[in-house]
Structures are given as C-alpha cells and as structure tokens.
Short mmCIF file of C-alpha atoms in Angstrom, two decimals:
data_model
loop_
_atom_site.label_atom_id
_atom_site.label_comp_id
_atom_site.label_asym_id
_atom_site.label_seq_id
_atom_site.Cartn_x
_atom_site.Cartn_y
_atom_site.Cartn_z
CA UNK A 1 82.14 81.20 105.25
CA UNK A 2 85.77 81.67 106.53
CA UNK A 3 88.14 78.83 107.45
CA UNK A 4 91.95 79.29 108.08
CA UNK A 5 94.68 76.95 108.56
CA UNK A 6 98.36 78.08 110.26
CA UNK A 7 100.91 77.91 107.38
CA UNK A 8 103.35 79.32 109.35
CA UNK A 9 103.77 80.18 113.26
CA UNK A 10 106.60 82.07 114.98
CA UNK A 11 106.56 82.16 118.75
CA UNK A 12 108.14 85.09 121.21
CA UNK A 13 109.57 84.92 124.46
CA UNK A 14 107.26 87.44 125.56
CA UNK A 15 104.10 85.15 124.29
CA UNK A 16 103.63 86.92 121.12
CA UNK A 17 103.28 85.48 117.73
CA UNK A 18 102.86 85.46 114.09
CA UNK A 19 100.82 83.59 111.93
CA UNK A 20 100.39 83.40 108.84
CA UNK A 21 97.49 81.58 107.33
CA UNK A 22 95.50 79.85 104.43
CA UNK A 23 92.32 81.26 104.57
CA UNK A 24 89.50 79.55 102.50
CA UNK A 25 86.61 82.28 101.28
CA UNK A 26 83.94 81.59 99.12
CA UNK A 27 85.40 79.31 96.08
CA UNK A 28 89.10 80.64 96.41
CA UNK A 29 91.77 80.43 99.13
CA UNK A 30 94.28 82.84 100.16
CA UNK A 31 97.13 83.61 102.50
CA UNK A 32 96.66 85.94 105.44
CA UNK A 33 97.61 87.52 108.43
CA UNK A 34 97.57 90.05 111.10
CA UNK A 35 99.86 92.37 113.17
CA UNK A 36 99.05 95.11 115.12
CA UNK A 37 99.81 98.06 113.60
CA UNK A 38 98.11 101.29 111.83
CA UNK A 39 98.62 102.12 107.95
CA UNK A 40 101.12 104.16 106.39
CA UNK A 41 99.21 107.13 106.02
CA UNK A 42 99.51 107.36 109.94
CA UNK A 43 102.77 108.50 109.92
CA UNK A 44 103.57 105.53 112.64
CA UNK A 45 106.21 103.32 111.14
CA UNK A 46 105.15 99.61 111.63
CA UNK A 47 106.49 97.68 114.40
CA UNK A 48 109.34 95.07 113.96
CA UNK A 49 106.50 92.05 114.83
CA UNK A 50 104.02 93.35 112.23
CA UNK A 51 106.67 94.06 109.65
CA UNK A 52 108.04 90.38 110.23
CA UNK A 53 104.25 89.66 109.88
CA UNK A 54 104.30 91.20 106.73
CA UNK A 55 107.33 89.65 105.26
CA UNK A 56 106.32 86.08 106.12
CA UNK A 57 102.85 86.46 104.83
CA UNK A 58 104.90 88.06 101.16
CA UNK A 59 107.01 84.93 101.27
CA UNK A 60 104.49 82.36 101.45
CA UNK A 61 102.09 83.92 98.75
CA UNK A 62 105.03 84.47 96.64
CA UNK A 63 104.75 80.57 96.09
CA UNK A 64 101.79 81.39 93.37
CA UNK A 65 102.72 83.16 90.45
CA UNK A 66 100.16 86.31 89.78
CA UNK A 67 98.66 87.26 93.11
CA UNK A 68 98.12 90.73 94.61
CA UNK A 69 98.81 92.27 98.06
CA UNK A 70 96.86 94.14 100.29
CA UNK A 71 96.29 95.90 103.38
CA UNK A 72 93.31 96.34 105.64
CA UNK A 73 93.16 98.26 108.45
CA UNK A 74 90.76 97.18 111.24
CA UNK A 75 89.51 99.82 113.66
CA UNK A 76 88.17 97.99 116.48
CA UNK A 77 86.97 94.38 117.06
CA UNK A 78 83.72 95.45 116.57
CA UNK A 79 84.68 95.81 112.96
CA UNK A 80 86.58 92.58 112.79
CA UNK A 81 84.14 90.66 110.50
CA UNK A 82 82.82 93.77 108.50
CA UNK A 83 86.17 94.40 107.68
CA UNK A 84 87.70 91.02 106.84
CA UNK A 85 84.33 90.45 104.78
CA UNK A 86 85.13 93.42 102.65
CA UNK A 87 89.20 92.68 102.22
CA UNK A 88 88.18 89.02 101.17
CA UNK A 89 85.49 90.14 98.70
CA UNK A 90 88.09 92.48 97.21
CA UNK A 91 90.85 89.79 96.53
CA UNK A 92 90.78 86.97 94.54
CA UNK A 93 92.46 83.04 94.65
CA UNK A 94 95.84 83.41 95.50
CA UNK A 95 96.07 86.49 96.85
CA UNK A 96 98.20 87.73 100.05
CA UNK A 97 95.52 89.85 103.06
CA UNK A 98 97.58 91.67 105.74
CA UNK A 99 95.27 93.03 108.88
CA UNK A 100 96.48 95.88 110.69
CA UNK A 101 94.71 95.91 113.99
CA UNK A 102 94.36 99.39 116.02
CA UNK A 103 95.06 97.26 119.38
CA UNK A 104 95.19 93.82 121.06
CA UNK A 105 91.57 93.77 121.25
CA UNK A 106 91.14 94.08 118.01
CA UNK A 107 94.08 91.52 116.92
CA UNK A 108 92.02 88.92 118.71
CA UNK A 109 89.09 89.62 117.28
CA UNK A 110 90.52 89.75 113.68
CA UNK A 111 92.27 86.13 114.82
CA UNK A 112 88.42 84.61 115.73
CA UNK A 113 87.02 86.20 112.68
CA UNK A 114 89.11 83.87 110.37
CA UNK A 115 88.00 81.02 112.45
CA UNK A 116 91.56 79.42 113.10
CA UNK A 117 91.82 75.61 113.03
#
C-alpha cells in the first residue's frame, strides 16, 4: 500500500505547484515527488518547475544520512501505478523518488497513485 504526506508545498501564480512528499511503502518510507518533465536521455533540458521539483525533493532527503536518488519516468497515466510500484520496489528506507511525467495527465495520475493525504 502507498500513503504520502506533503512535506513541502510551493504554490504558483499560475496554479501550479510542487510537492514534495513522505511516501510510506511497504515497511520503509521515503521522500518523493513529481514534475513534468522527460529524462535526460531526451535531449529536452528539464523545465525550471521540475528542476525546482528536483532540488526540493534533494534537500529534504538530504536530512538522512545514506540514501540514494532516483528517477522514473512515467509514460502515461495509464502507467502511473505500474510505474511507481516498480520505482518503490527498487529503493529502499530513506531514499529520494523523482517522477517525470510525459504530460499533465499523467502528473495527476502519478499525484493519485501516491494517495496524497
């Protein structure tokens, strides 16, 4: 089961925001979030929101001492859950998730998928 809790929220004047969250996942928590954005294979730089994104979620998992960092890309909402199943397996306590999401869509899906309290 996944559970998340805001840690952190930054609101935009044009309605956007970032979160960054403490996501509970089988007997270990860790710190997440999500941006829209596409992997740096792409050869698209990240935006200035998901690299903000990025840096905020870094900063709050640098509070414990040993964790790891990684990336997921989701493709569509469709594989939202698949795909935040198989980042979360792949990490352990501790450790910092960042979701890039193809498109809005898929950002909300991603968001629902870590159940948000």
């Amino acid at each position: 089961m996944i559970r998340s809790t805001v840690v952190q929220r930054r609101h935009f004047q044009d309605g956007g925001q970032i979160v960054v969250l403490h996501t509970a996942f089988k007997d270990w928590r860790l710190y997440t979030s999500f941006a829209i954005g596409f992997p740096g294979a792409s050869n698209r730089p990240l935006s200035d929101r998901a690299e903000q994104a990025r840096r905020a979620l870094l900063a709050a998992a640098n509070e414990i001492k040993g964790h790891s960092y990684q990336e997921a890309f989701v493709r569509s909402p469709f594989a939202a859950l698949i795909s935040i199943h198989s980042a979360l397996s792949a990490s352990s306590h501790g450790d910092a998730v960042f979701f890039l999401c193809a498109d809005e869509a898929t950002s909300d899906a991603v968001a629902n998928a870590l159940k948000i309290d």
